[in-house]
Short mmCIF file of N, CA and C in Angstrom, two decimals:
data_model
loop_
_atom_site.label_atom_id
_atom_site.label_comp_id
_atom_site.label_asym_id
_atom_site.label_seq_id
_atom_site.Cartn_x
_atom_site.Cartn_y
_atom_site.Cartn_z
N UNK I 1 113.29 9.49 -24.59
CA UNK I 1 112.61 8.57 -23.65
C UNK I 1 111.79 7.68 -24.47
N UNK I 2 111.67 6.44 -23.97
CA UNK I 2 110.83 5.39 -24.64
C UNK I 2 110.01 4.70 -23.51
N UNK I 3 108.77 4.56 -23.79
CA UNK I 3 107.89 3.78 -22.96
C UNK I 3 107.57 2.49 -23.59
N UNK I 4 107.55 1.43 -22.79
CA UNK I 4 107.34 0.13 -23.33
C UNK I 4 106.16 -0.47 -22.52
N UNK I 5 105.13 -1.06 -23.26
CA UNK I 5 103.99 -1.74 -22.65
C UNK I 5 103.83 -3.00 -23.21
N UNK I 6 103.96 -4.06 -22.37
CA UNK I 6 103.85 -5.51 -22.82
C UNK I 6 102.36 -5.95 -22.66
N UNK I 7 102.06 -6.98 -23.49
CA UNK I 7 100.82 -7.62 -23.33
C UNK I 7 101.01 -9.07 -23.84
N UNK I 8 99.99 -9.93 -23.44
CA UNK I 8 99.95 -11.25 -24.04
C UNK I 8 100.31 -12.40 -23.18
N UNK I 9 100.77 -12.07 -21.92
CA UNK I 9 101.16 -13.19 -21.03
C UNK I 9 99.94 -13.96 -20.58
N UNK I 10 100.20 -15.07 -19.83
CA UNK I 10 99.06 -15.81 -19.28
C UNK I 10 99.49 -17.18 -18.88
N UNK I 11 98.48 -17.97 -18.68
CA UNK I 11 98.66 -19.42 -18.25
C UNK I 11 98.42 -20.31 -19.53
N UNK I 12 99.33 -21.20 -19.77
CA UNK I 12 99.17 -22.16 -20.84
C UNK I 12 99.67 -23.51 -20.43
N UNK I 13 99.19 -24.64 -21.04
CA UNK I 13 99.68 -25.92 -20.80
C UNK I 13 100.95 -26.12 -21.70
N UNK I 14 101.74 -27.07 -21.08
CA UNK I 14 103.04 -27.42 -21.81
C UNK I 14 102.64 -27.90 -23.22
N UNK I 15 103.48 -27.47 -24.12
CA UNK I 15 103.17 -27.70 -25.61
C UNK I 15 102.41 -26.62 -26.22
N UNK I 16 101.88 -25.72 -25.46
CA UNK I 16 100.90 -24.59 -26.04
C UNK I 16 101.80 -23.48 -26.52
N UNK I 17 101.17 -22.43 -26.96
CA UNK I 17 101.74 -21.28 -27.51
C UNK I 17 101.20 -19.96 -27.00
N UNK I 18 102.02 -18.95 -26.87
CA UNK I 18 101.54 -17.55 -26.52
C UNK I 18 102.41 -16.64 -27.38
N UNK I 19 101.70 -15.44 -27.61
CA UNK I 19 102.46 -14.45 -28.35
C UNK I 19 102.47 -13.19 -27.41
N UNK I 20 103.55 -12.68 -27.18
CA UNK I 20 103.72 -11.38 -26.45
C UNK I 20 103.99 -10.27 -27.38
N UNK I 21 103.33 -9.12 -27.04
CA UNK I 21 103.51 -7.87 -27.78
C UNK I 21 104.23 -6.80 -26.83
N UNK I 22 104.91 -5.92 -27.49
CA UNK I 22 105.58 -4.79 -26.77
C UNK I 22 105.38 -3.62 -27.62
N UNK I 23 104.58 -2.67 -27.19
CA UNK I 23 104.39 -1.37 -27.93
C UNK I 23 105.27 -0.36 -27.40
N UNK I 24 106.02 0.26 -28.22
CA UNK I 24 107.01 1.29 -27.85
C UNK I 24 106.37 2.71 -28.16
N UNK I 25 106.51 3.62 -27.30
CA UNK I 25 106.06 4.97 -27.62
C UNK I 25 107.22 5.96 -27.19
N UNK I 26 107.14 7.07 -27.71
CA UNK I 26 108.12 8.13 -27.41
C UNK I 26 109.12 8.19 -28.62
N UNK I 27 110.39 8.30 -28.33
CA UNK I 27 111.37 8.36 -29.34
C UNK I 27 111.58 7.08 -30.15
N UNK I 28 111.29 7.04 -31.37
CA UNK I 28 111.42 5.76 -32.17
C UNK I 28 112.92 5.41 -32.26
N UNK I 29 113.87 6.40 -32.20
CA UNK I 29 115.24 5.97 -32.34
C UNK I 29 115.64 5.40 -31.05
N UNK I 30 114.95 5.57 -29.96
CA UNK I 30 115.37 4.89 -28.64
C UNK I 30 114.99 3.42 -28.70
N UNK I 31 114.35 2.98 -29.70
CA UNK I 31 114.07 1.53 -29.73
C UNK I 31 114.64 0.93 -30.98
N UNK I 32 115.93 1.37 -31.37
CA UNK I 32 116.50 0.84 -32.54
C UNK I 32 116.68 -0.75 -32.44
N UNK I 33 117.07 -1.16 -31.20
CA UNK I 33 117.10 -2.59 -30.91
C UNK I 33 116.20 -2.90 -29.80
N UNK I 34 115.35 -3.93 -30.03
CA UNK I 34 114.42 -4.34 -29.04
C UNK I 34 114.62 -5.87 -28.80
N UNK I 35 114.31 -6.19 -27.47
CA UNK I 35 114.44 -7.60 -27.08
C UNK I 35 113.60 -8.00 -26.05
N UNK I 36 113.64 -9.32 -25.60
CA UNK I 36 112.85 -9.78 -24.55
C UNK I 36 113.83 -10.48 -23.61
N UNK I 37 113.73 -10.14 -22.34
CA UNK I 37 114.37 -10.84 -21.20
C UNK I 37 113.33 -11.67 -20.42
N UNK I 38 113.71 -12.56 -19.60
CA UNK I 38 112.85 -13.21 -18.67
C UNK I 38 113.52 -13.48 -17.39
N UNK I 39 112.82 -13.49 -16.37
CA UNK I 39 113.27 -13.84 -14.96
C UNK I 39 112.33 -14.79 -14.29
N UNK I 40 112.89 -15.94 -14.04
CA UNK I 40 112.12 -16.92 -13.19
C UNK I 40 112.44 -16.81 -11.73
N UNK I 41 111.55 -17.26 -10.80
CA UNK I 41 111.79 -17.06 -9.41
C UNK I 41 113.10 -17.63 -8.95
N UNK I 42 113.92 -16.87 -8.23
CA UNK I 42 115.10 -17.35 -7.71
C UNK I 42 116.22 -17.39 -8.67
N UNK I 43 116.05 -16.92 -9.95
CA UNK I 43 117.04 -17.00 -11.04
C UNK I 43 117.34 -15.59 -11.53
N UNK I 44 118.48 -15.46 -12.14
CA UNK I 44 118.90 -14.12 -12.77
C UNK I 44 118.21 -13.88 -14.05
N UNK I 45 117.92 -12.67 -14.36
CA UNK I 45 117.23 -12.27 -15.58
C UNK I 45 118.17 -12.67 -16.79
N UNK I 46 117.54 -13.25 -17.78
CA UNK I 46 118.27 -13.75 -18.80
C UNK I 46 117.74 -13.27 -20.15
N UNK I 47 118.62 -13.04 -21.12
CA UNK I 47 118.09 -12.51 -22.49
C UNK I 47 117.60 -13.77 -23.25
N UNK I 48 116.37 -13.49 -23.76
CA UNK I 48 115.69 -14.62 -24.53
C UNK I 48 115.84 -14.35 -26.06
N UNK I 49 115.65 -13.13 -26.51
CA UNK I 49 115.78 -12.86 -27.93
C UNK I 49 115.98 -11.27 -28.09
N UNK I 50 116.63 -11.01 -29.18
CA UNK I 50 116.88 -9.61 -29.42
C UNK I 50 116.78 -9.41 -31.04
N UNK I 51 116.40 -8.26 -31.41
CA UNK I 51 116.27 -8.03 -32.81
C UNK I 51 116.52 -6.55 -33.17
N UNK I 52 117.35 -6.25 -34.13
CA UNK I 52 117.71 -4.94 -34.51
C UNK I 52 116.57 -4.38 -35.36
N UNK I 53 116.57 -3.11 -35.54
CA UNK I 53 115.56 -2.53 -36.55
C UNK I 53 115.74 -3.01 -37.94
N UNK I 54 116.87 -3.36 -38.26
CA UNK I 54 117.23 -3.91 -39.61
C UNK I 54 116.81 -5.34 -39.80
N UNK I 55 116.48 -6.12 -38.64
CA UNK I 55 116.02 -7.41 -38.79
C UNK I 55 116.92 -8.63 -38.34
N UNK I 56 118.15 -8.24 -37.96
CA UNK I 56 118.90 -9.39 -37.44
C UNK I 56 118.51 -9.77 -36.17
N UNK I 57 118.69 -11.10 -35.79
CA UNK I 57 118.17 -11.57 -34.63
C UNK I 57 119.08 -12.49 -33.71
N UNK I 58 118.97 -12.72 -32.55
CA UNK I 58 119.73 -13.59 -31.75
C UNK I 58 118.90 -14.23 -30.67
N UNK I 59 119.05 -15.43 -30.45
CA UNK I 59 118.22 -16.17 -29.46
C UNK I 59 119.10 -16.83 -28.40
N UNK I 60 118.56 -17.06 -27.25
CA UNK I 60 119.09 -17.94 -26.32
C UNK I 60 119.01 -19.37 -26.72
N UNK I 61 120.05 -20.16 -26.46
CA UNK I 61 120.03 -21.50 -26.90
C UNK I 61 118.84 -22.32 -26.49
N UNK I 62 118.33 -21.93 -25.24
CA UNK I 62 117.20 -22.71 -24.66
C UNK I 62 115.84 -22.39 -25.39
N UNK I 63 115.76 -21.46 -26.22
CA UNK I 63 114.51 -21.13 -26.97
C UNK I 63 114.63 -21.30 -28.48
N UNK I 64 115.80 -21.58 -28.93
CA UNK I 64 116.02 -21.64 -30.42
C UNK I 64 115.16 -22.71 -31.04
N UNK I 65 114.46 -22.39 -32.01
CA UNK I 65 113.55 -23.25 -32.69
C UNK I 65 112.18 -23.32 -32.18
N UNK I 66 112.01 -22.59 -31.02
CA UNK I 66 110.65 -22.63 -30.41
C UNK I 66 110.15 -21.22 -30.39
N UNK I 67 110.97 -20.24 -30.15
CA UNK I 67 110.56 -18.83 -30.04
C UNK I 67 110.93 -18.03 -31.25
N UNK I 68 110.17 -17.11 -31.62
CA UNK I 68 110.48 -16.25 -32.71
C UNK I 68 110.23 -14.79 -32.36
N UNK I 69 111.23 -13.87 -32.46
CA UNK I 69 111.13 -12.47 -32.30
C UNK I 69 110.77 -11.82 -33.64
N UNK I 70 109.91 -10.83 -33.62
CA UNK I 70 109.68 -10.02 -34.82
C UNK I 70 109.33 -8.57 -34.41
N UNK I 71 109.31 -7.79 -35.33
CA UNK I 71 108.85 -6.38 -35.08
C UNK I 71 108.13 -5.84 -36.24
N UNK I 72 107.30 -4.80 -36.00
CA UNK I 72 106.66 -3.97 -36.95
C UNK I 72 107.14 -2.57 -36.78
N UNK I 73 108.07 -2.21 -37.59
CA UNK I 73 108.76 -0.85 -37.40
C UNK I 73 107.62 0.20 -37.57
N UNK I 74 106.67 0.12 -38.43
CA UNK I 74 105.71 1.11 -38.70
C UNK I 74 104.95 1.30 -37.33
N UNK I 75 104.72 0.29 -36.66
CA UNK I 75 103.90 0.35 -35.45
C UNK I 75 104.77 0.44 -34.11
N UNK I 76 106.07 0.37 -34.45
CA UNK I 76 107.08 0.43 -33.31
C UNK I 76 106.65 -0.52 -32.23
N UNK I 77 106.38 -1.78 -32.66
CA UNK I 77 105.90 -2.85 -31.78
C UNK I 77 106.84 -4.09 -32.12
N UNK I 78 107.21 -4.81 -30.92
CA UNK I 78 107.89 -6.07 -31.14
C UNK I 78 107.03 -7.24 -30.58
N UNK I 79 107.25 -8.35 -31.07
CA UNK I 79 106.44 -9.54 -30.71
C UNK I 79 107.52 -10.68 -30.38
N UNK I 80 106.98 -11.54 -29.49
CA UNK I 80 107.60 -12.70 -29.15
C UNK I 80 106.62 -13.94 -29.30
N UNK I 81 106.73 -14.66 -30.37
CA UNK I 81 105.93 -15.92 -30.57
C UNK I 81 106.68 -17.09 -29.88
N UNK I 82 105.88 -17.65 -28.99
CA UNK I 82 106.44 -18.77 -28.16
C UNK I 82 105.68 -20.00 -28.39
N UNK I 83 106.30 -20.96 -29.03
CA UNK I 83 105.65 -22.31 -29.35
C UNK I 83 106.28 -23.39 -28.55
N UNK I 84 105.57 -24.49 -28.41
CA UNK I 84 106.12 -25.66 -27.76
C UNK I 84 106.61 -25.19 -26.40
N UNK I 85 105.75 -24.48 -25.64
CA UNK I 85 106.14 -24.07 -24.30
C UNK I 85 106.41 -25.15 -23.32
N UNK I 86 107.41 -24.93 -22.46
CA UNK I 86 107.73 -25.92 -21.45
C UNK I 86 107.62 -25.26 -20.11
N UNK I 87 107.35 -26.05 -19.02
CA UNK I 87 107.31 -25.47 -17.62
C UNK I 87 108.52 -24.65 -17.25
N UNK I 88 109.66 -24.86 -17.82
CA UNK I 88 110.86 -24.12 -17.46
C UNK I 88 110.86 -22.81 -18.14
N UNK I 89 109.89 -22.53 -19.00
CA UNK I 89 109.76 -21.22 -19.67
C UNK I 89 108.92 -20.26 -18.67
N UNK I 90 108.42 -20.82 -17.64
CA UNK I 90 107.64 -19.95 -16.74
C UNK I 90 108.56 -18.95 -16.12
N UNK I 91 108.12 -17.69 -16.30
CA UNK I 91 108.82 -16.45 -15.87
C UNK I 91 108.12 -15.19 -16.06
N UNK I 92 108.67 -14.14 -15.51
CA UNK I 92 108.18 -12.79 -15.94
C UNK I 92 109.00 -12.38 -17.17
N UNK I 93 108.33 -12.01 -18.24
CA UNK I 93 108.99 -11.60 -19.42
C UNK I 93 108.92 -10.10 -19.56
N UNK I 94 110.08 -9.54 -19.81
CA UNK I 94 110.23 -8.13 -20.00
C UNK I 94 110.74 -7.78 -21.40
N UNK I 95 110.02 -6.76 -21.83
CA UNK I 95 110.35 -6.09 -23.20
C UNK I 95 111.47 -5.05 -22.74
N UNK I 96 112.45 -4.98 -23.71
CA UNK I 96 113.53 -3.98 -23.44
C UNK I 96 113.86 -3.42 -24.80
N UNK I 97 114.45 -2.11 -24.67
CA UNK I 97 114.78 -1.33 -25.96
C UNK I 97 115.90 -0.56 -25.63
N UNK I 98 116.71 -0.26 -26.77
CA UNK I 98 117.88 0.55 -26.66
C UNK I 98 118.17 1.31 -27.89
N UNK I 99 118.69 2.53 -27.95
CA UNK I 99 118.90 3.29 -29.13
C UNK I 99 120.09 2.81 -29.92
N UNK I 100 120.98 1.96 -29.26
CA UNK I 100 122.06 1.34 -30.08
C UNK I 100 121.58 0.39 -31.10
N UNK I 101 121.91 0.64 -32.42
CA UNK I 101 121.29 -0.22 -33.45
C UNK I 101 122.03 -1.57 -33.55
N UNK I 102 123.26 -1.72 -32.78
CA UNK I 102 123.95 -2.89 -32.86
C UNK I 102 123.99 -3.58 -31.57
N UNK I 103 123.93 -4.88 -31.58
CA UNK I 103 124.02 -5.64 -30.25
C UNK I 103 125.01 -6.70 -30.29
N UNK I 104 125.95 -6.77 -31.22
CA UNK I 104 126.96 -7.77 -31.32
C UNK I 104 127.83 -7.82 -30.09
N UNK I 105 128.06 -6.65 -29.50
CA UNK I 105 128.85 -6.59 -28.21
C UNK I 105 128.04 -6.79 -27.02
N UNK I 106 126.78 -7.06 -27.25
CA UNK I 106 125.89 -7.24 -26.06
C UNK I 106 124.62 -6.35 -26.09
N UNK I 107 123.63 -6.63 -25.52
CA UNK I 107 122.33 -5.87 -25.49
C UNK I 107 122.16 -5.41 -24.05
N UNK I 108 122.40 -4.10 -23.91
CA UNK I 108 122.31 -3.47 -22.53
C UNK I 108 121.15 -2.34 -22.69
N UNK I 109 119.99 -2.72 -22.48
CA UNK I 109 118.91 -1.71 -22.83
C UNK I 109 118.73 -0.65 -21.78
N UNK I 110 118.42 0.45 -22.40
CA UNK I 110 118.22 1.77 -21.54
C UNK I 110 116.70 1.67 -21.00
N UNK I 111 115.83 0.96 -21.70
CA UNK I 111 114.43 1.07 -21.42
C UNK I 111 113.79 -0.31 -21.23
N UNK I 112 112.91 -0.38 -20.17
CA UNK I 112 112.31 -1.56 -19.85
C UNK I 112 110.83 -1.50 -19.73
N UNK I 113 110.16 -2.51 -20.11
CA UNK I 113 108.63 -2.63 -19.71
C UNK I 113 108.43 -3.12 -18.36
N UNK I 114 107.14 -3.16 -18.01
CA UNK I 114 106.82 -3.52 -16.58
C UNK I 114 106.88 -5.01 -16.36
N UNK I 115 106.85 -5.79 -17.48
CA UNK I 115 106.76 -7.28 -17.33
C UNK I 115 105.44 -7.94 -17.44
N UNK I 116 105.48 -9.00 -17.99
CA UNK I 116 104.19 -9.89 -18.09
C UNK I 116 104.45 -11.27 -17.72
N UNK I 117 103.63 -11.86 -16.92
CA UNK I 117 103.87 -13.15 -16.33
C UNK I 117 103.41 -14.27 -17.37
N UNK I 118 104.27 -15.20 -17.62
CA UNK I 118 104.00 -16.30 -18.44
C UNK I 118 104.17 -17.57 -17.54
N UNK I 119 103.18 -18.36 -17.38
CA UNK I 119 103.09 -19.67 -16.62
C UNK I 119 102.72 -20.74 -17.53
N UNK I 120 103.61 -21.79 -17.50
CA UNK I 120 103.39 -22.99 -18.28
C UNK I 120 103.21 -24.12 -17.42
N UNK I 121 101.96 -24.74 -17.34
CA UNK I 121 101.79 -25.88 -16.52
C UNK I 121 102.10 -27.22 -17.13
N UNK I 122 102.48 -28.07 -16.31
CA UNK I 122 102.90 -29.44 -16.81
C UNK I 122 101.69 -30.34 -16.93
#
């Protein structure tokens, strides 16, 4: 079992930055791959970024060059640095984790955080 707790959401103006954190507790092997999803009102949940324990990453096209996922394996914590934020980035952001160390065939996490709201004003 893995428990995920997100922090760092909030309200920011367009062009600003936020950093989300996700602390994982429980089985460290349950969080071999960690990622961030988001869900805007009336839209489907979408994958924003994913990172393996070994450091490989993948991003949604909409955030490439603006968002950076990272992790501190010693602290079992993942981060999402979000720069040049746009109003369309407004959503609830969810941290997710999975014991599968590979995500090339897709990231289907077993564990989810409770979500943190990010609101970008224009």
